[in-house]
Amino acid sequence: MNEIGIGMLGYAFMGKAHSKAFKEIAYLAWPPPLVPRLVGIAGRNAEAVGDAAARYGYEYAATDWREVVDDDRVGLFDNGGPNALHAEPTIAAAEAGKHVVCEKPLGRDAEESYEIWRRVAATGVKHMCAFNYRFVPAVRLARELIDAGELGEIRHFRGRYLQDWGDDAALDTWRFQPEEAGSGALGDLGAHVVDLARFLNGELASVSALVKTFLPGRRVDDAIEAAVEFENGSIGTIESSRLALGRRNAFQWEINGSKGSLAFDMERMNELQVFRADGDRARGFRNVLVTESNHPFIELWWPPGHIVGWGDTFVHELLHLLRAIVDDSDVAPHGATFEDGYRAAEVCDAIVRSGANGTRERLSYRTLTS
């Protein structure tokens, strides 16, 4: 079996999650399309990145990402670094002929995201923006039901992503620095809701939003609320906050159509609530445990009823990218390309403008020729 060398930027949260997934692919997806070989990992703190290399199984650690990008053994560059480091390393890796995956948000704003997409697309390498919630089995099952017309005409989408860890004015990480992060709860959590809205219900047409910072001295948003309209005529809401006390990782959405509805809660991630107008009116929503052998991604895992976890979404996501590399197939529509990352950023920028100006913002999207 052929190997592919992995170069990683970032050793903390996402570096750990992605590295774990690469190591599991080789035996869960047997035979794997490619065997990931963990070559080099880069980070700014020499001691911390050296420790991570030893723990995760990389052959070496570097304090300069350019060393990893320049390594001829690396065929796939995985950028899990802070948002301010998404553009330059990702573009450099693609222009060196390496396939690339970059964590979300793709850039700190739409302009930076567009430039990343434009430069990387010109190289012809495979590229994926790591919106991993597309690879939750229940979310993929929802997409299959919607594509099959099971919900009929879509009328409403409601999505919210709530956490509470940001309710501390003394916190001092790059996620609270606009130069590093771009935005706060919007780019960190709201971007996931935007991408899932697009993935399940299509392109957004307009937004009207409130953007709020509650904690004194904080320079990024703490929470956002947006009323949205989709190109298919449906309407919805998008909400994100890092100050929702008691909500640890509550990504919840509901979608309503003329024939039925679906609802999901990340804190119960193996379950999909399903309502069909022609059969469920008397009993309401049915709770489907998405672990049956015919459900998405479950061929990799366990017998029915044995649940999969949050970290397993990265196995599904990165396996999808490896298959696209081997088969020379499209990352889209199930994987998020850099175009998807750019379009999500346009929506987020429109939310910022709407919050600042008190106006409804119509959305427009650039192409690679515009």
CSV table of C-alpha atoms in Angstrom, one decimal:
chain,number,residue,atom,x,y,z
A,1,MET,CA,0.0,0.0,0.0
A,2,ASN,CA,1.2,3.5,-0.8
A,3,GLU,CA,2.1,6.0,1.9
A,4,ILE,CA,1.4,9.7,2.1
A,5,GLY,CA,3.6,11.9,4.3
A,6,ILE,CA,1.7,14.2,6.6
A,7,GLY,CA,3.0,17.6,7.7
A,8,MET,CA,1.1,19.3,10.5
A,9,LEU,CA,1.0,22.9,11.7
A,10,GLY,CA,-0.3,23.1,15.2
A,11,TYR,CA,0.1,20.7,18.1
A,12,ALA,CA,-2.7,21.6,20.5
A,13,PHE,CA,-6.5,21.0,20.1
A,14,MET,CA,-6.8,20.5,16.3
A,15,GLY,CA,-3.3,19.1,15.9
A,16,LYS,CA,-4.1,16.4,18.4
A,17,ALA,CA,-7.5,15.6,16.9
A,18,HIS,CA,-6.2,15.4,13.3
A,19,SER,CA,-3.1,13.4,14.3
A,20,LYS,CA,-5.2,10.9,16.1
A,21,ALA,CA,-7.4,10.5,13.1
A,22,PHE,CA,-4.5,9.9,10.7
A,23,LYS,CA,-3.2,7.2,12.9
A,24,GLU,CA,-6.6,5.4,13.1
A,25,ILE,CA,-7.3,5.5,9.3
A,26,ALA,CA,-4.7,2.9,8.6
A,27,TYR,CA,-6.6,0.2,10.4
A,28,LEU,CA,-10.2,1.3,10.5
A,29,ALA,CA,-10.5,1.8,6.7
A,30,TRP,CA,-8.9,-1.5,5.6
A,31,PRO,CA,-7.4,-1.4,3.2
A,32,PRO,CA,-6.8,2.4,3.4
A,33,PRO,CA,-6.6,4.4,0.2
A,34,LEU,CA,-3.2,5.7,1.5
A,35,VAL,CA,-1.3,5.0,4.7
A,36,PRO,CA,-0.6,8.2,6.5
A,37,ARG,CA,3.0,8.6,7.6
A,38,LEU,CA,3.4,11.3,10.3
A,39,VAL,CA,6.5,13.1,9.1
A,40,GLY,CA,6.8,16.5,10.7
A,41,ILE,CA,4.9,18.8,13.0
A,42,ALA,CA,5.5,22.5,13.5
A,43,GLY,CA,4.7,24.9,16.3
A,44,ARG,CA,6.0,28.1,17.9
A,45,ASN,CA,7.0,26.6,21.2
A,46,ALA,CA,10.0,24.3,20.8
A,47,GLU,CA,9.4,22.3,24.0
A,48,ALA,CA,5.7,21.9,23.5
A,49,VAL,CA,5.9,20.9,19.8
A,50,GLY,CA,8.8,18.5,20.6
A,51,ASP,CA,6.6,16.8,23.2
A,52,ALA,CA,3.7,16.6,20.8
A,53,ALA,CA,5.9,15.0,18.1
A,54,ALA,CA,6.9,12.3,20.6
A,55,ARG,CA,3.4,11.7,21.8
A,56,TYR,CA,1.7,11.7,18.4
A,57,GLY,CA,4.4,9.8,16.6
A,58,TYR,CA,5.9,12.4,14.2
A,59,GLU,CA,9.4,11.8,13.0
A,60,TYR,CA,10.5,15.3,13.9
A,61,ALA,CA,9.3,18.7,15.3
A,62,ALA,CA,10.0,22.1,13.9
A,63,THR,CA,9.5,25.7,15.1
A,64,ASP,CA,9.3,27.0,11.6
A,65,TRP,CA,6.4,25.7,9.4
A,66,ARG,CA,8.6,26.3,6.3
A,67,GLU,CA,10.7,23.3,7.3
A,68,VAL,CA,7.7,21.0,7.0
A,69,VAL,CA,6.5,22.6,3.8
A,70,ASP,CA,9.9,22.2,2.2
A,71,ASP,CA,10.1,18.5,3.2
A,72,ASP,CA,9.8,16.4,0.0
A,73,ARG,CA,8.5,13.5,2.0
A,74,VAL,CA,5.3,15.5,2.9
A,75,GLY,CA,2.5,15.0,0.4
A,76,LEU,CA,-0.4,16.5,2.5
A,77,PHE,CA,-0.1,19.6,4.6
A,78,ASP,CA,-2.6,19.9,7.5
A,79,ASN,CA,-2.9,23.4,8.9
A,80,GLY,CA,-4.4,23.4,12.4
A,81,GLY,CA,-2.7,26.6,13.5
A,82,PRO,CA,-4.2,29.8,14.7
A,83,ASN,CA,-6.4,31.7,12.2
A,84,ALA,CA,-3.6,34.2,11.4
A,85,LEU,CA,-1.4,31.4,10.2
A,86,HIS,CA,-4.0,29.9,7.8
A,87,ALA,CA,-3.1,31.9,4.7
A,88,GLU,CA,0.7,31.9,4.2
A,89,PRO,CA,1.6,28.3,5.2
A,90,THR,CA,-1.4,26.8,3.3
A,91,ILE,CA,-0.7,28.8,0.1
A,92,ALA,CA,3.0,27.9,0.4
A,93,ALA,CA,2.3,24.2,0.8
A,94,ALA,CA,0.0,24.1,-2.2
A,95,GLU,CA,2.4,26.0,-4.4
A,96,ALA,CA,5.0,23.4,-3.3
A,97,GLY,CA,2.7,20.7,-4.8
A,98,LYS,CA,1.2,19.4,-1.6
A,99,HIS,CA,-2.4,18.7,-1.0
A,100,VAL,CA,-3.8,20.8,1.8
A,101,VAL,CA,-6.4,20.7,4.5
A,102,CYS,CA,-7.0,23.9,6.6
A,103,GLU,CA,-9.0,24.3,9.8
A,104,LYS,CA,-11.9,26.7,9.8
A,105,PRO,CA,-12.5,29.6,9.4
A,106,LEU,CA,-10.5,29.5,6.2
A,107,GLY,CA,-9.3,33.1,6.7
A,108,ARG,CA,-9.9,35.9,9.2
A,109,ASP,CA,-12.3,37.6,6.7
A,110,ALA,CA,-13.8,37.0,3.3
A,111,GLU,CA,-11.0,38.8,1.5
A,112,GLU,CA,-8.3,36.6,3.0
A,113,SER,CA,-10.4,33.5,2.5
A,114,TYR,CA,-10.8,34.4,-1.2
A,115,GLU,CA,-7.1,34.9,-1.6
A,116,ILE,CA,-6.4,31.5,-0.1
A,117,TRP,CA,-8.9,29.8,-2.3
A,118,ARG,CA,-7.7,31.6,-5.4
A,119,ARG,CA,-4.0,30.9,-4.9
A,120,VAL,CA,-4.5,27.2,-3.8
A,121,ALA,CA,-7.0,26.4,-6.6
A,122,ALA,CA,-4.5,27.6,-9.2
A,123,THR,CA,-2.1,24.9,-8.2
A,124,GLY,CA,-4.5,22.0,-8.9
A,125,VAL,CA,-3.9,20.2,-5.6
A,126,LYS,CA,-6.8,18.8,-3.5
A,127,HIS,CA,-8.0,21.2,-0.9
A,128,MET,CA,-10.4,20.9,2.0
A,129,CYS,CA,-11.6,23.3,4.7
A,130,ALA,CA,-12.1,21.3,7.9
A,131,PHE,CA,-15.8,21.7,8.7
A,132,ASN,CA,-15.8,18.4,10.4
A,133,TYR,CA,-19.5,18.5,11.4
A,134,ARG,CA,-20.4,17.5,7.8
A,135,PHE,CA,-18.9,14.1,8.7
A,136,VAL,CA,-21.2,13.4,11.7
A,137,PRO,CA,-23.2,10.3,10.8
A,138,ALA,CA,-26.5,11.9,11.8
A,139,VAL,CA,-25.7,15.0,9.8
A,140,ARG,CA,-24.8,13.0,6.7
A,141,LEU,CA,-28.0,11.0,7.1
A,142,ALA,CA,-30.0,14.3,7.3
A,143,ARG,CA,-28.3,15.4,4.0
A,144,GLU,CA,-29.3,12.1,2.4
A,145,LEU,CA,-32.9,12.5,3.5
A,146,ILE,CA,-33.1,16.1,2.3
A,147,ASP,CA,-31.5,15.2,-1.1
A,148,ALA,CA,-34.1,12.4,-1.5
A,149,GLY,CA,-36.9,14.8,-1.1
A,150,GLU,CA,-38.1,13.4,2.2
A,151,LEU,CA,-38.7,16.8,3.7
A,152,GLY,CA,-40.4,18.3,0.7
A,153,GLU,CA,-40.1,22.1,0.3
A,154,ILE,CA,-37.7,23.5,2.9
A,155,ARG,CA,-39.3,26.3,4.9
A,156,HIS,CA,-37.1,26.9,8.0
A,157,PHE,CA,-33.6,26.4,9.2
A,158,ARG,CA,-32.6,27.1,12.8
A,159,GLY,CA,-29.1,26.6,14.0
A,160,ARG,CA,-27.2,27.6,17.2
A,161,TYR,CA,-23.8,26.8,18.6
A,162,LEU,CA,-23.4,27.6,22.2
A,163,GLN,CA,-20.5,27.2,24.6
A,164,ASP,CA,-19.7,28.8,28.0
A,165,TRP,CA,-15.9,28.8,28.3
A,166,GLY,CA,-15.5,32.4,27.2
A,167,ASP,CA,-17.2,33.9,30.2
A,168,ASP,CA,-14.0,35.0,31.9
A,169,ALA,CA,-12.6,38.4,31.2
A,170,ALA,CA,-9.1,37.3,32.3
A,171,LEU,CA,-8.8,34.7,29.5
A,172,ASP,CA,-5.9,35.6,27.2
A,173,THR,CA,-5.5,33.3,24.2
A,174,TRP,CA,-5.2,34.0,20.5
A,175,ARG,CA,-9.0,33.4,20.1
A,176,PHE,CA,-9.6,36.7,21.8
A,177,GLN,CA,-7.2,38.8,19.7
A,178,PRO,CA,-8.7,40.2,16.5
A,179,GLU,CA,-5.3,40.3,14.8
A,180,GLU,CA,-5.0,36.5,15.4
A,181,ALA,CA,-8.6,35.3,15.2
A,182,GLY,CA,-10.4,37.8,13.1
A,183,SER,CA,-13.6,37.5,15.0
A,184,GLY,CA,-14.8,35.8,18.2
A,185,ALA,CA,-17.8,33.5,18.6
A,186,LEU,CA,-18.7,34.2,15.0
A,187,GLY,CA,-15.6,32.7,13.4
A,188,ASP,CA,-15.1,30.1,16.1
A,189,LEU,CA,-18.6,28.7,16.4
A,190,GLY,CA,-20.9,30.7,14.0
A,191,ALA,CA,-18.9,29.6,11.0
A,192,HIS,CA,-19.9,26.0,11.7
A,193,VAL,CA,-23.5,26.9,11.8
A,194,VAL,CA,-23.2,28.8,8.5
A,195,ASP,CA,-21.5,25.9,6.9
A,196,LEU,CA,-24.1,23.4,8.1
A,197,ALA,CA,-26.9,25.7,6.9
A,198,ARG,CA,-25.3,25.8,3.5
A,199,PHE,CA,-24.6,22.0,3.5
A,200,LEU,CA,-28.2,21.1,4.3
A,201,ASN,CA,-30.2,24.0,2.9
A,202,GLY,CA,-28.2,25.7,0.2
A,203,GLU,CA,-26.8,29.2,-0.3
A,204,LEU,CA,-27.8,32.1,1.9
A,205,ALA,CA,-29.2,35.2,0.2
A,206,SER,CA,-29.4,37.8,2.9
A,207,VAL,CA,-28.7,38.3,6.7
A,208,SER,CA,-29.9,40.8,9.3
A,209,ALA,CA,-27.8,40.5,12.5
A,210,LEU,CA,-26.9,41.6,16.0
A,211,VAL,CA,-23.2,41.3,17.0
A,212,LYS,CA,-22.5,41.8,20.7
A,213,THR,CA,-19.5,42.0,23.0
A,214,PHE,CA,-20.5,41.7,26.7
A,215,LEU,CA,-17.2,41.5,28.6
A,216,PRO,CA,-15.4,44.8,29.3
A,217,GLY,CA,-12.1,45.1,27.4
A,218,ARG,CA,-12.8,42.2,25.1
A,219,ARG,CA,-12.0,43.1,21.4
A,220,VAL,CA,-13.9,40.3,19.7
A,221,ASP,CA,-17.6,39.4,19.7
A,222,ASP,CA,-19.0,37.3,22.4
A,223,ALA,CA,-22.3,36.4,20.7
A,224,ILE,CA,-24.2,36.9,17.4
A,225,GLU,CA,-27.8,36.5,16.3
A,226,ALA,CA,-28.8,36.6,12.7
A,227,ALA,CA,-32.1,36.2,10.8
A,228,VAL,CA,-31.3,34.8,7.4
A,229,GLU,CA,-32.9,34.1,4.0
A,230,PHE,CA,-31.9,31.4,1.7
A,231,GLU,CA,-31.8,31.3,-2.1
A,232,ASN,CA,-34.4,28.6,-2.1
A,233,GLY,CA,-36.9,30.9,-0.4
A,234,SER,CA,-36.7,29.5,3.1
A,235,ILE,CA,-35.9,31.5,6.2
A,236,GLY,CA,-34.0,30.8,9.3
A,237,THR,CA,-31.8,31.9,12.3
A,238,ILE,CA,-28.2,31.5,13.1
A,239,GLU,CA,-26.8,32.0,16.6
A,240,SER,CA,-23.5,31.6,18.4
A,241,SER,CA,-22.2,32.4,21.8
A,242,ARG,CA,-19.3,31.6,24.1
A,243,LEU,CA,-21.1,33.0,27.1
A,244,ALA,CA,-24.1,30.5,27.3
A,245,LEU,CA,-23.6,29.2,30.8
A,246,GLY,CA,-24.2,25.5,31.2
A,247,ARG,CA,-23.7,24.9,27.4
A,248,ARG,CA,-20.5,23.0,27.0
A,249,ASN,CA,-20.6,22.1,23.3
A,250,ALA,CA,-24.2,22.6,22.2
A,251,PHE,CA,-24.4,22.7,18.4
A,252,GLN,CA,-28.1,22.3,17.7
A,253,TRP,CA,-30.1,22.7,14.5
A,254,GLU,CA,-33.6,22.0,13.1
A,255,ILE,CA,-34.9,22.0,9.6
A,256,ASN,CA,-38.6,22.1,8.7
A,257,GLY,CA,-40.1,21.2,5.3
A,258,SER,CA,-43.6,20.7,3.8
A,259,LYS,CA,-43.3,16.9,4.4
A,260,GLY,CA,-41.3,16.6,7.6
A,261,SER,CA,-38.7,17.9,9.9
A,262,LEU,CA,-35.3,16.9,11.3
A,263,ALA,CA,-33.5,18.0,14.5
A,264,PHE,CA,-30.1,17.4,15.9
A,265,ASP,CA,-28.1,18.2,19.0
A,266,MET,CA,-24.3,17.6,19.1
A,267,GLU,CA,-24.4,16.7,22.7
A,268,ARG,CA,-26.4,13.7,21.6
A,269,MET,CA,-24.5,13.3,18.4
A,270,ASN,CA,-25.5,9.7,17.5
A,271,GLU,CA,-29.2,10.7,17.4
A,272,LEU,CA,-31.3,12.3,14.7
A,273,GLN,CA,-34.9,13.3,15.4
A,274,VAL,CA,-37.2,12.7,12.5
A,275,PHE,CA,-40.8,13.8,11.9
A,276,ARG,CA,-42.8,12.8,8.8
A,277,ALA,CA,-46.1,14.5,8.3
A,278,ASP,CA,-47.7,11.4,6.7
A,279,GLY,CA,-46.9,9.1,9.6
A,280,ASP,CA,-45.8,10.8,12.8
A,281,ARG,CA,-48.5,13.4,13.5
A,282,ALA,CA,-49.9,11.4,16.4
A,283,ARG,CA,-46.6,10.6,18.1
A,284,GLY,CA,-44.3,13.5,17.2
A,285,PHE,CA,-40.6,13.2,16.5
A,286,ARG,CA,-39.0,9.8,16.4
A,287,ASN,CA,-35.5,9.4,17.8
A,288,VAL,CA,-33.3,7.5,15.3
A,289,LEU,CA,-30.0,6.1,16.7
A,290,VAL,CA,-27.7,6.5,13.7
A,291,THR,CA,-25.5,3.4,14.3
A,292,GLU,CA,-27.1,0.9,11.9
A,293,SER,CA,-24.9,-0.9,9.3
A,294,ASN,CA,-26.6,1.0,6.5
A,295,HIS,CA,-26.1,4.4,8.0
A,296,PRO,CA,-23.3,6.8,6.9
A,297,PHE,CA,-19.7,6.0,8.0
A,298,ILE,CA,-20.7,3.1,10.3
A,299,GLU,CA,-18.9,0.5,8.2
A,300,LEU,CA,-15.7,1.7,9.8
A,301,TRP,CA,-16.9,1.2,13.4
A,302,TRP,CA,-18.9,-1.1,15.7
A,303,PRO,CA,-22.1,-3.2,15.8
A,304,PRO,CA,-25.4,-1.3,16.0
A,305,GLY,CA,-26.0,0.7,19.2
A,306,HIS,CA,-22.2,1.1,19.9
A,307,ILE,CA,-21.9,4.8,19.4
A,308,VAL,CA,-19.2,6.9,17.7
A,309,GLY,CA,-17.7,10.1,19.1
A,310,TRP,CA,-16.7,13.6,18.2
A,311,GLY,CA,-13.1,12.7,17.4
A,312,ASP,CA,-14.3,10.1,14.9
A,313,THR,CA,-15.6,12.8,12.6
A,314,PHE,CA,-12.0,13.7,11.7
A,315,VAL,CA,-11.4,10.1,10.7
A,316,HIS,CA,-14.4,10.4,8.3
A,317,GLU,CA,-13.2,13.8,7.0
A,318,LEU,CA,-9.6,13.0,6.4
A,319,LEU,CA,-10.4,9.6,4.9
A,320,HIS,CA,-12.7,11.4,2.5
A,321,LEU,CA,-9.8,13.6,1.5
A,322,LEU,CA,-7.4,10.7,1.0
A,323,ARG,CA,-9.9,9.0,-1.3
A,324,ALA,CA,-10.2,12.1,-3.3
A,325,ILE,CA,-6.4,12.3,-3.7
A,326,VAL,CA,-6.2,8.6,-4.8
A,327,ASP,CA,-9.2,8.7,-7.1
A,328,ASP,CA,-8.7,12.2,-8.3
A,329,SER,CA,-12.3,12.9,-7.4
A,330,ASP,CA,-14.0,16.0,-6.1
A,331,VAL,CA,-13.8,16.9,-2.4
A,332,ALA,CA,-17.2,18.6,-2.9
A,333,PRO,CA,-20.1,18.3,-2.4
A,334,HIS,CA,-19.8,16.3,0.8
A,335,GLY,CA,-16.5,17.7,1.9
A,336,ALA,CA,-16.0,21.5,2.2
A,337,THR,CA,-13.6,22.9,-0.3
A,338,PHE,CA,-11.8,26.2,0.0
A,339,GLU,CA,-14.6,27.7,-2.0
A,340,ASP,CA,-17.0,26.6,0.7
A,341,GLY,CA,-14.6,28.2,3.3
A,342,TYR,CA,-14.6,31.4,1.3
A,343,ARG,CA,-18.4,31.5,1.0
A,344,ALA,CA,-18.9,30.9,4.7
A,345,ALA,CA,-16.6,33.8,5.3
A,346,GLU,CA,-18.7,36.0,3.1
A,347,VAL,CA,-21.7,35.2,5.2
A,348,CYS,CA,-19.8,35.9,8.4
A,349,ASP,CA,-18.6,39.3,7.0
A,350,ALA,CA,-22.2,40.2,6.1
A,351,ILE,CA,-23.2,39.4,9.7
A,352,VAL,CA,-20.5,41.8,10.9
A,353,ARG,CA,-21.6,44.5,8.5
A,354,SER,CA,-25.3,44.1,9.4
A,355,GLY,CA,-24.5,44.3,13.1
A,356,ALA,CA,-22.5,47.4,12.6
A,357,ASN,CA,-24.9,49.2,10.3
A,358,GLY,CA,-28.2,48.0,11.4
A,359,THR,CA,-29.1,46.9,7.9
A,360,ARG,CA,-30.2,43.8,6.1
A,361,GLU,CA,-27.2,42.7,4.0
A,362,ARG,CA,-27.7,41.0,0.6
A,363,LEU,CA,-25.0,38.4,-0.1
A,364,SER,CA,-22.9,38.1,-3.3
A,365,TYR,CA,-20.1,35.7,-3.9
A,366,ARG,CA,-17.0,36.1,-6.0
A,367,THR,CA,-15.8,33.5,-8.5
A,368,LEU,CA,-12.3,32.7,-9.4
A,369,THR,CA,-12.6,35.0,-12.4
A,370,SER,CA,-14.3,37.9,-10.7
